[in-house]
Coordinates of C-alpha atoms and ligand atoms in Angstrom, one line a residue:
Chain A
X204 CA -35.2 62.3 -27.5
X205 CA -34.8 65.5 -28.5
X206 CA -35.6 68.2 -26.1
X207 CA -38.9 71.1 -27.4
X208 CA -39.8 72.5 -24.2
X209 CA -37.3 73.5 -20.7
X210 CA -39.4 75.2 -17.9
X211 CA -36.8 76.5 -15.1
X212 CA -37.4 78.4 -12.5
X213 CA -40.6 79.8 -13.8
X214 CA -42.3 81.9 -11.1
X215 CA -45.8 84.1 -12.2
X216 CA -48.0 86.0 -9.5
X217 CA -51.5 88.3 -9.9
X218 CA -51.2 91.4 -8.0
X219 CA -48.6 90.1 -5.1
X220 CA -50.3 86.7 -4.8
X221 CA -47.7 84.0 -5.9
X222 CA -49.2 81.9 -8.6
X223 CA -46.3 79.6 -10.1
X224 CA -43.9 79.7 -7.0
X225 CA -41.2 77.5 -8.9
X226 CA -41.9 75.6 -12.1
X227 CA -39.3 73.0 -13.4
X228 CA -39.6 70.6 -15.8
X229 CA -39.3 69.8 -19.7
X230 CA -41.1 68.1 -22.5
X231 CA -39.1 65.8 -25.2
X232 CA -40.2 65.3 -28.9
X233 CA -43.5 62.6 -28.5
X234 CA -44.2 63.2 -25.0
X235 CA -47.8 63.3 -24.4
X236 CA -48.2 64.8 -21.3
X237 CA -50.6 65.1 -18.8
X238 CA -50.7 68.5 -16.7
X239 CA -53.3 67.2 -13.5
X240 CA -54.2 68.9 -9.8
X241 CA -56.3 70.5 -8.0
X242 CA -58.3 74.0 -9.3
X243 CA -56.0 76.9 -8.6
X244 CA -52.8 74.9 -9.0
X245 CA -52.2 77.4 -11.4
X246 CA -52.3 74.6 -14.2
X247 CA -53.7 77.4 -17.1
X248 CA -51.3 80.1 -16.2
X249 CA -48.0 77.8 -16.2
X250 CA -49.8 76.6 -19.8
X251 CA -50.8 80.5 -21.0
X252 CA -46.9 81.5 -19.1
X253 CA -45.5 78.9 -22.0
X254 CA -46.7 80.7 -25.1
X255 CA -46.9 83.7 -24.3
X256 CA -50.4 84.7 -23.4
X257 CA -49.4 85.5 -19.4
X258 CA -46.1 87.4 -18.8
X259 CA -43.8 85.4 -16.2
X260 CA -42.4 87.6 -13.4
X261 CA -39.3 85.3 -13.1
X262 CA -37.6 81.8 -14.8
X263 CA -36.8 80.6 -18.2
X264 CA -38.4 79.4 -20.8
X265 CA -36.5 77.6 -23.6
X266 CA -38.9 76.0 -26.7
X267 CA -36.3 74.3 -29.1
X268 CA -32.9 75.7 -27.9
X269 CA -33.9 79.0 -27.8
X270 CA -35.0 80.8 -25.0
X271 CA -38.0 83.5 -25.0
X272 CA -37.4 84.3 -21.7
X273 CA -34.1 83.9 -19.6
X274 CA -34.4 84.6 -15.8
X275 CA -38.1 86.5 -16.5
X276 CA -36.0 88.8 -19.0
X277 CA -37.8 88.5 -23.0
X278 CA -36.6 88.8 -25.6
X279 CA -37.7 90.9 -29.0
X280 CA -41.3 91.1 -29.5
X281 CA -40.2 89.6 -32.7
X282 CA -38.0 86.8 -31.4
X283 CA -41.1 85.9 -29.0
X284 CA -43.0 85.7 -31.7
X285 CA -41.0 83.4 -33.8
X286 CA -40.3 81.2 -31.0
X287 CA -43.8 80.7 -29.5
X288 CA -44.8 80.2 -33.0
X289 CA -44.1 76.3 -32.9
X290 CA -46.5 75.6 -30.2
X291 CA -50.2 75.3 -31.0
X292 CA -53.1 75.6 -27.9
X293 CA -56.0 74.5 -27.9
X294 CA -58.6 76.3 -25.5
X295 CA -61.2 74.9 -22.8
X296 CA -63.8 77.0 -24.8
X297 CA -62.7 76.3 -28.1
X298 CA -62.3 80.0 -29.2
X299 CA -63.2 79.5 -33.0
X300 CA -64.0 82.5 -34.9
X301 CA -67.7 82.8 -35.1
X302 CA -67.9 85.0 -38.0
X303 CA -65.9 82.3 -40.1
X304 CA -67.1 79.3 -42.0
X305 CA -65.3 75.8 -40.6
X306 CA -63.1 76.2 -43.9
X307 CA -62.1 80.0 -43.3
X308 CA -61.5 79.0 -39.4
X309 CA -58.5 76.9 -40.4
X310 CA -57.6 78.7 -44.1
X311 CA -57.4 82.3 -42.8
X312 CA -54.5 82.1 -40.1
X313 CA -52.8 80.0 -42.5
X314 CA -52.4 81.9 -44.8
X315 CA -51.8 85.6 -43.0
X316 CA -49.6 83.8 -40.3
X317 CA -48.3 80.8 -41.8
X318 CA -47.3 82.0 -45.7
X319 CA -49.8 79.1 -46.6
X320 CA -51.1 80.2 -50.6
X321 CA -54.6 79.3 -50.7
X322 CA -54.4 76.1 -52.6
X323 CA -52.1 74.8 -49.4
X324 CA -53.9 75.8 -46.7
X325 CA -57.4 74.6 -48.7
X326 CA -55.7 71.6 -49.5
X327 CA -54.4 71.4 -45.9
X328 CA -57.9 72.3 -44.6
X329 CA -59.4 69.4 -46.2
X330 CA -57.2 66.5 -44.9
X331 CA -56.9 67.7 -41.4
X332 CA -61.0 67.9 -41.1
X333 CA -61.2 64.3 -43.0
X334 CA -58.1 63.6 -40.1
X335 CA -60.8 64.4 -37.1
X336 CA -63.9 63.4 -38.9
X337 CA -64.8 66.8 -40.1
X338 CA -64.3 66.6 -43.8
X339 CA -68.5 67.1 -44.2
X340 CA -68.7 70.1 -42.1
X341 CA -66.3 72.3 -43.9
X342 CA -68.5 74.9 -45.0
X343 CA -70.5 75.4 -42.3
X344 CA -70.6 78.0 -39.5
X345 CA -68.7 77.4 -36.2
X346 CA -72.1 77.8 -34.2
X347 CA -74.5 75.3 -36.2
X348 CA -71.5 72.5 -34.6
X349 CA -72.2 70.8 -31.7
X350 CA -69.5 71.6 -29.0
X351 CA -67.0 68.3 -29.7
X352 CA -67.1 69.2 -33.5
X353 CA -66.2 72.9 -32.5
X354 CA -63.3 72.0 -30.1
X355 CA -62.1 68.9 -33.6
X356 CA -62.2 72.1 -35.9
X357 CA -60.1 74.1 -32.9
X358 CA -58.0 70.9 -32.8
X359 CA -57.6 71.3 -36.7
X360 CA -57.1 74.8 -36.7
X361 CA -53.7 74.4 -34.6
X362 CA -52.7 71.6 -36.9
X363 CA -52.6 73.9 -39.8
X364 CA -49.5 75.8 -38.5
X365 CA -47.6 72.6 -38.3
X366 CA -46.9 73.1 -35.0
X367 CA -44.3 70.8 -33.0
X368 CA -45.9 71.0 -30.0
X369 CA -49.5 71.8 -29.3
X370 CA -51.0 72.8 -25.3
X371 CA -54.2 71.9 -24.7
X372 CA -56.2 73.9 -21.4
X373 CA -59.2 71.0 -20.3
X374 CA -59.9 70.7 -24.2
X375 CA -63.2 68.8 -22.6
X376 CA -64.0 70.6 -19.5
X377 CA -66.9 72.2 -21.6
X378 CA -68.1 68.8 -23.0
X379 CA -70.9 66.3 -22.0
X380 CA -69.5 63.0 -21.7
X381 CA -69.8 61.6 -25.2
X382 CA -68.6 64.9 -26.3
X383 CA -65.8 64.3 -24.7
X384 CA -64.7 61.3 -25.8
X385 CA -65.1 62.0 -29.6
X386 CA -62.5 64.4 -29.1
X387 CA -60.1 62.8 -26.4
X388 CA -60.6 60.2 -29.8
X389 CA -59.3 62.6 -31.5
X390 CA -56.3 63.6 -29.1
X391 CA -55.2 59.8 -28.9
X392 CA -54.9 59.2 -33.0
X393 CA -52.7 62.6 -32.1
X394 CA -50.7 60.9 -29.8
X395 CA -50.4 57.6 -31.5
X396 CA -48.9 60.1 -34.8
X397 CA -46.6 60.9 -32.2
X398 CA -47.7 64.2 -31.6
X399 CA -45.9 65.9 -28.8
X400 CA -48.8 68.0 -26.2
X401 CA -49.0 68.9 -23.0
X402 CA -52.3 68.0 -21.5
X403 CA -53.9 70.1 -18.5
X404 CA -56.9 68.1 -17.8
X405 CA -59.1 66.5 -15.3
X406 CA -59.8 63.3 -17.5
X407 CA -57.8 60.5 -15.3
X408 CA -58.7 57.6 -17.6
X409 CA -56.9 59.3 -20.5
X410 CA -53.8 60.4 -18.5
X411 CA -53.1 57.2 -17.5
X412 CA -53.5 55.7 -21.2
X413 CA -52.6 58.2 -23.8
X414 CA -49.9 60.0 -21.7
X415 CA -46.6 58.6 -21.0
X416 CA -45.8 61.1 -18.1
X417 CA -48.0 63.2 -15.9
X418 CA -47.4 66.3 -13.7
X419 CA -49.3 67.1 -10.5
X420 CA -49.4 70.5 -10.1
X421 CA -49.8 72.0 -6.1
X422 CA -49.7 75.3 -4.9
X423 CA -47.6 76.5 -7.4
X424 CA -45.2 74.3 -8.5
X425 CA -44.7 70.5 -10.1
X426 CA -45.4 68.6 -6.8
X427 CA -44.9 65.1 -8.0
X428 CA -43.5 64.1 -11.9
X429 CA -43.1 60.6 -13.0
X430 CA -44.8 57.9 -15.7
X431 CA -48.5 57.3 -15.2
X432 CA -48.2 53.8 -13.6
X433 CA -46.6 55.2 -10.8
X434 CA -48.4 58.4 -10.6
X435 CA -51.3 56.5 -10.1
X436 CA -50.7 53.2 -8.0
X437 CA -47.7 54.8 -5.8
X438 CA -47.9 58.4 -5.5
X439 CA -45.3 59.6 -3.0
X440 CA -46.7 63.1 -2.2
X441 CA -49.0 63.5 0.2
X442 CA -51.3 65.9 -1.6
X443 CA -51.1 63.8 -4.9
X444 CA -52.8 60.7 -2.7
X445 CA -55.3 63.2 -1.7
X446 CA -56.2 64.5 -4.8
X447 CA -56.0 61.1 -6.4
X448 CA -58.4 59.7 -3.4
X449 CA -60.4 63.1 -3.7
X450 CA -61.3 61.7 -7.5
X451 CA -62.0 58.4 -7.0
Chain B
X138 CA -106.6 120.2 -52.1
X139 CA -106.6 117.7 -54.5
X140 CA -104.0 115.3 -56.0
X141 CA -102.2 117.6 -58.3
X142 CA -101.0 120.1 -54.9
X143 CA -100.5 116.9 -53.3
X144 CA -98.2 116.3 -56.3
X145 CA -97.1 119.4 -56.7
X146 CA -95.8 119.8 -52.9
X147 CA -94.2 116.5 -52.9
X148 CA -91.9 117.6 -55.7
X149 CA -90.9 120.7 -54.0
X150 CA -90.4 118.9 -51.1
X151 CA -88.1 116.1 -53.0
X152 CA -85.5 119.1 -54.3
X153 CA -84.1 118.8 -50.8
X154 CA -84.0 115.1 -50.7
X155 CA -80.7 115.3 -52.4
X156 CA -79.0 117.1 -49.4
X157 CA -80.6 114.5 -47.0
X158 CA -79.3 111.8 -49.0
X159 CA -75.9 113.6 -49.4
X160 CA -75.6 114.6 -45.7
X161 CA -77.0 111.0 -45.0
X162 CA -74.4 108.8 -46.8
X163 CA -71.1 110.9 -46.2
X164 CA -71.6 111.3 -42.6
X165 CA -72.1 107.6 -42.6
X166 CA -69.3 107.3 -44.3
X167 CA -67.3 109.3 -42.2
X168 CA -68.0 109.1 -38.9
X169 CA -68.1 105.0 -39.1
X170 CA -64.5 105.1 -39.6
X171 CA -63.8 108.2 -37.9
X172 CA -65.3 106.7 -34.7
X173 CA -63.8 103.5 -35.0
X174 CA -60.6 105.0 -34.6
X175 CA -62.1 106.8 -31.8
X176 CA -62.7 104.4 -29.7
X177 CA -59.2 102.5 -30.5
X178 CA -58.0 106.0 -29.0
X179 CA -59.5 105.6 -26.1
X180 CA -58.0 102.0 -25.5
X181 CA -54.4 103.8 -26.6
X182 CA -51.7 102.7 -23.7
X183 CA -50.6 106.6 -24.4
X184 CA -52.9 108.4 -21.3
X185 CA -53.0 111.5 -22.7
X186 CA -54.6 110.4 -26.1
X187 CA -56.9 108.4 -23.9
X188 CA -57.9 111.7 -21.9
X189 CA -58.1 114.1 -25.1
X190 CA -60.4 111.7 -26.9
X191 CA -62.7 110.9 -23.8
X192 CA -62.7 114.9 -23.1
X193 CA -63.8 114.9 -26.8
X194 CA -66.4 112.9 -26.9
X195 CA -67.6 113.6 -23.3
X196 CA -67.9 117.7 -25.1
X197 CA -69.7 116.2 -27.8
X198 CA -72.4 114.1 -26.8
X199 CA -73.2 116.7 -23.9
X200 CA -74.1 119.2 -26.4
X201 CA -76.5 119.9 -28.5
X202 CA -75.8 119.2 -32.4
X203 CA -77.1 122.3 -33.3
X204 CA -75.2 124.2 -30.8
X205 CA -72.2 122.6 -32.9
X206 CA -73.5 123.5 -36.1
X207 CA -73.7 127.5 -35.5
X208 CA -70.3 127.4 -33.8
X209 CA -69.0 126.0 -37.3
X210 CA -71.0 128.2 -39.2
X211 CA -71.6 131.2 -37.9
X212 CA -68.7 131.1 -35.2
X213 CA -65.9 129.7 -36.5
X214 CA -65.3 132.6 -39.6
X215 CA -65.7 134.9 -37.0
X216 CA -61.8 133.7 -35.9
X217 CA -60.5 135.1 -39.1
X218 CA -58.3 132.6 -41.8
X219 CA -58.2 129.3 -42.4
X220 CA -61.8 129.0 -40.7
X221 CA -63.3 131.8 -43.6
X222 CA -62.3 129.8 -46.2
X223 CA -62.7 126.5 -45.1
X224 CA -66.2 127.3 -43.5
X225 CA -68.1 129.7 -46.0
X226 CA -69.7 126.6 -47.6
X227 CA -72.8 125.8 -45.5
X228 CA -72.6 122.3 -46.9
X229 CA -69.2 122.0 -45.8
X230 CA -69.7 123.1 -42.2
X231 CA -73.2 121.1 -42.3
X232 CA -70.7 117.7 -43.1
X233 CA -67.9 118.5 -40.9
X234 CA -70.1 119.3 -37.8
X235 CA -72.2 116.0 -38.6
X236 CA -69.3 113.7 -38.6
X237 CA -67.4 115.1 -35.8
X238 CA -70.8 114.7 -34.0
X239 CA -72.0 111.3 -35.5
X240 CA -68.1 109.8 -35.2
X241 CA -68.6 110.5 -31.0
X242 CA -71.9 108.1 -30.8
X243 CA -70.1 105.6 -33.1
X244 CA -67.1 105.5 -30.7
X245 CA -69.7 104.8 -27.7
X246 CA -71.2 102.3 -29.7
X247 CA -68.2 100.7 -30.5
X248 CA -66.4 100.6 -27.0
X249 CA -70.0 98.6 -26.1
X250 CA -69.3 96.4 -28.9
X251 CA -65.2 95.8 -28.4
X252 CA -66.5 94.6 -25.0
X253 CA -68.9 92.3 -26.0
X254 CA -66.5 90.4 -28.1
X255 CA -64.6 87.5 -25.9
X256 CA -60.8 87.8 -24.6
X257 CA -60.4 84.1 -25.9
X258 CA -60.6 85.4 -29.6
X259 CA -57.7 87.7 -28.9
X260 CA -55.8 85.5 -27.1
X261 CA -56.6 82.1 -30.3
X262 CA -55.4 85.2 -32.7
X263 CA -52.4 85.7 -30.8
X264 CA -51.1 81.4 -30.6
X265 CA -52.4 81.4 -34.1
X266 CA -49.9 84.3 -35.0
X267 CA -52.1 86.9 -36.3
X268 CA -50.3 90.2 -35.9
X269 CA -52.6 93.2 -34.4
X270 CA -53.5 94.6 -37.5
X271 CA -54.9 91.2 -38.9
X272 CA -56.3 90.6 -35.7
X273 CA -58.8 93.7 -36.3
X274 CA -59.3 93.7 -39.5
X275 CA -60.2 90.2 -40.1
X276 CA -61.8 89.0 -36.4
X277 CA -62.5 91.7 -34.2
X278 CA -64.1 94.3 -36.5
X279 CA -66.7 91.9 -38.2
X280 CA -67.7 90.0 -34.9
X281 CA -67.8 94.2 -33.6
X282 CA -70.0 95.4 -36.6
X283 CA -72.5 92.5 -36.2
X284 CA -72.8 93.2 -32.3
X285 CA -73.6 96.9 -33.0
X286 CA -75.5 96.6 -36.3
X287 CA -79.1 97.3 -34.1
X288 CA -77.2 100.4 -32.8
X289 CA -75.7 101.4 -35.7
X290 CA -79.1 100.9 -37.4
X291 CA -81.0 103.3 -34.2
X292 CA -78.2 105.9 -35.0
X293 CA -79.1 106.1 -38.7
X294 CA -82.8 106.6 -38.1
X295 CA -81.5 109.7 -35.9
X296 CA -79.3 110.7 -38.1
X297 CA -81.9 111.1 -41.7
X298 CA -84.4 113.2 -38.9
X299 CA -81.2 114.7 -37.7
X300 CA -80.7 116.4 -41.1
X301 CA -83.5 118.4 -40.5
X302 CA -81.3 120.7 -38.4
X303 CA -79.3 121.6 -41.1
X304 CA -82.4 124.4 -41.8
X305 CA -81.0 126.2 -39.0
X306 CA -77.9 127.1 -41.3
X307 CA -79.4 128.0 -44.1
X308 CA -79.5 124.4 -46.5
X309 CA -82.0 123.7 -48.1
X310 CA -83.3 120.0 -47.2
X311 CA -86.7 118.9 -46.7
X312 CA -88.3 121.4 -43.9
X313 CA -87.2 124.0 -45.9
X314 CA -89.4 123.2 -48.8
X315 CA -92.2 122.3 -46.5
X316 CA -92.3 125.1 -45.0
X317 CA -92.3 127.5 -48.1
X318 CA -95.4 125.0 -49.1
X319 CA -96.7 125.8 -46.0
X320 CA -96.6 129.8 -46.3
X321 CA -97.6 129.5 -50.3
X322 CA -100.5 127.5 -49.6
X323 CA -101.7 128.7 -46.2
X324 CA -102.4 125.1 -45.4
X325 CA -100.9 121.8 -42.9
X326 CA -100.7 119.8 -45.3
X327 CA -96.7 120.5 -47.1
X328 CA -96.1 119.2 -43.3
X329 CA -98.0 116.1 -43.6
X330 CA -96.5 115.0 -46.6
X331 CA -93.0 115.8 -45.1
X332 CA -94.2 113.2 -42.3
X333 CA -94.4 110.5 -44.5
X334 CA -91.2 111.7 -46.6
X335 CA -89.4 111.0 -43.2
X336 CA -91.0 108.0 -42.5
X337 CA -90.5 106.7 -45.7
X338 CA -87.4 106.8 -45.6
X339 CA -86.6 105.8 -42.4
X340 CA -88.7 102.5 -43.4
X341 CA -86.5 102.1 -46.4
X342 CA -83.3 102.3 -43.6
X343 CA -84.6 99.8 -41.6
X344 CA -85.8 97.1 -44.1
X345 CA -81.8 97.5 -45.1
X346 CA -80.7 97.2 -41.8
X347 CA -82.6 94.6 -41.3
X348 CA -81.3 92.2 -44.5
X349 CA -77.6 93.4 -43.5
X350 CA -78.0 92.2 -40.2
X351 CA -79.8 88.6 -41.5
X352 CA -76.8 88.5 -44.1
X353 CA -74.4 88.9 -41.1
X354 CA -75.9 86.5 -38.5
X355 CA -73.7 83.9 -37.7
Ligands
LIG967 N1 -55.8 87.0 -14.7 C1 -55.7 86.6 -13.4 N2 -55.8 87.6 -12.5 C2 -55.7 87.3 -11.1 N3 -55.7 86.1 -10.7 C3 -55.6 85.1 -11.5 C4 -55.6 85.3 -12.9 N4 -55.6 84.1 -13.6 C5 -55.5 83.2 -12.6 N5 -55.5 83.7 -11.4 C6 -55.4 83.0 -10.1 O1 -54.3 82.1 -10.2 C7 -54.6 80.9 -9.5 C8 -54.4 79.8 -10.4 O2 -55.3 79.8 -11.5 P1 -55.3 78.8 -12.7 O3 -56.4 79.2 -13.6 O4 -53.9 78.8 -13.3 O5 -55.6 77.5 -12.0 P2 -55.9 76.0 -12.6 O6 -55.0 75.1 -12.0 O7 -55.9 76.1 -14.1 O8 -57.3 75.8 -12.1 P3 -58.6 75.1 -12.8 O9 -58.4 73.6 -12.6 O10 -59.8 75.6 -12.0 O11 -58.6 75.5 -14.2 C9 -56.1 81.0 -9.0 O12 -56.1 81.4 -7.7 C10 -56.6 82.1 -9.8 O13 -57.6 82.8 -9.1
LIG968 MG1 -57.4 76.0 -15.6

């Protein structure tokens, strides 16, 4: 399989404290992965490191053969920008634009960002709301949504760049149960397209059906990679028993 | 008294509604924008802009407006060319001591408002691609207006009584005319009708406002 995502090296600290002490791994075309640990693993900065939103203070990061950032030197502000481009996040608290109708959430970046004409992106709009169960909500405002329709439209709203590879921070931390399981729903039709994401969550059930690897994330770093069968039945680090225990 | 001096009066008094409307809409106008920009100064990663601007608007808002208006007016010529030229009209200083005021609260008002507006928006802008300009213009600016529109609506109210001070320099507005109703008549009531000119007005502002900011809720 063709490889989107390397991670090497990738080390990220806040003010002298050490964050991301040493990051490895990569992502193929189709993986679904599952990012799990314990809070303050530093799960959402290794994801917000990735595209862009956190500088990294050391490491390399190479999205489709091209690295943005070689041993914690970037590249052009434009080259950044047109690498991170292919990867599409989608945010623990949704982060629509509240000003902007459902339509105009997913229409606007398209066009301004994407070169989408407004037939396109309208067009586009349409099936990708019909594709999460939306198509009825299309001209209404963000807030009037309930919070699993507003994290769909968010889900939407990254589809519309086409993007290769979309991250997705506890997409349902914010959700009540049912909530959340409209859009994990959602995530696994994703998956089953053969979708390639990277999944920080805390949602055990769907790691260990909709992904087909997971990473535990410890004190800084990947402390335990494999397929969720063995994640789960035989961890080998200490900490992942603990944590897995810690859940149960 | 009777109805045709009430009549009468209220006509003189309406010649200077023209400069109150004038004064009221181009400082608007102005100072919006003008403090916008502002306040994106004073988020500049350039220190020195940062510093200037706060200085600026720190010197401003300590001051009094009318203290502003006579260094224009009456201070400024004094300095000799351009200042003669560019300050003999009344009108002219009257404007450009209003905005430079009126832009200084706008830039308060819209520091309060950047601040109220989530980091998550920038940072879904930024994975969506937005550049910074689109990024302003299209998220951050409407979601700013609609926080400050209540200020922005407080600042207006000031800002029609605020004409008023414009007497000082010489312009004709409103208190002028009362006032030269007051001495021609030897009565109150030129004043009393100025009252209600103001209040009027300032009724009319906010039952705008008002449907701006129900047209804007989100
Ligand atoms: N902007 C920041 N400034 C300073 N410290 C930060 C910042 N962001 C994160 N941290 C710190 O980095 C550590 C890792 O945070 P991070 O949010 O990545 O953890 P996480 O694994 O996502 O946890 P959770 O499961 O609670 O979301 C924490 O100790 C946190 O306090
Ligand atoms: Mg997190």
């Amino acid at each position: 399989m063709k490889e989107l995502i390397c991670v090497e090296g990738l080390k990220k600290g806040f003010g002298g404290q050490m964050v991301l002490t040493n990051v490895n791994f990569s992502v193929a075309q189709g993986d679904v992965i599952a990012v799990i640990g314990p809070s303050g693993a530093g799960k959402s900065t290794m994801l917000r490191c990735l595209i862009h939103l956190e500088k990294v203070d050391g490491g390399t990061i190479t999205v489709e053969g091209k690295p943005f950032v070689k041993n914690g030197v970037y590249e052009s502000p434009a080259q950044i920008k047109q690498i991170t481009s292919r990867m599409g996040m989608v945010f623990q608290s949704f982060n629509l634009f509240p000003h902007l109708s459902v339509r105009k959430n997913l229409t606007m970046p398209a066009m301004l960002a994407n070169g989408q004409t407004k037939e396109q992106a309208e067009k586009r709009a349409e099936e990708l709301l019909a594709k999460v169960g939306l198509r009825d909500k299309i001209d209404m405002m963000p807030s009037t949504l309930s919070g699993g329709q507003q994290q769909r439209v968010a889900i939407a709203r990254a589809l519309m760049m086409d993007p290769d590879i979309i991250l997705f921070d506890e997409p349902t931390s914010a959700l009540d149960p049912q909530l959340t399981a409209e859009v994990l729903e959602v995530m696994r039709q994703l998956a089953a397209a053969k979708m390639t994401m990277l999944v920080v969550t805390h949602e055990m059930t769907f790691a260990r059906e909709a992904a087909n690897k997971i990473l535990f994330m410890c004190d800084g770093e990947i402390a335990e990679a494999g397929d969720p069968k063995q994640i789960f039945s035989a961890p080998k680090d200490s900490r992942l028993a603990e944590f897995l225990r810690g859940i149960k | 008294m009777n109805w045709s001096d009430i009549l009468t009066t209220t006509s003189a008094l309406m010649q200077g509604m023209g400069v109150v409307l004038i004064l009221f809409f181009a400082v608007l106008v102005m100072s919006i924008p003008l403090g916008f920009l502002l306040t994106l100064c004073t988020r500049s990663r350039f220190a020195p802009l940062r510093w200037i601007v706060n200085a600026y608007i720190y010197v401003i808002r300590g001051t009094p407006l009318m203290l502003q208006l006579f260094f224009i007016y009456f201070g400024l010529p004094t300095l000799g060319e351009p200042f003669v030229t560019i300050f003999f009209d009344a009108m002219t200083c009257a404007l450009t001591g209003f905005a430079l005021n009126y832009a200084a609260y706008f830039a308060e008002i819209f520091r309060g408002g950047l601040l109220a507006i989530d980091k998550g928006q920038y940072e879904a802008c930024q994975v969506l691609g937005l550049n910074k300009w689109q990024t302003t213009t299209r998220v951050i600016l409407p979601q700013m207006i609609r926080v400050t529109l209540p200020s922005i609506t407080n600042e207006s109210i000031t800002l029609i009584k605020d004409t008023a001070l414009v007497f000082s320099i010489s312009i004709p507005e409103i208190l002028h005319y009362a006032k030269v109703a007051v001495s021609r008549t030897g009565s109150v009531y030129p004043y009393a009708i100025a009252f209600v000119v103001y209040l009027v007005l300032n009724t009319i502002l906010q039952f705008v406002f008002k449907q701006l900011e129900k047209k804007t809720a989100y």
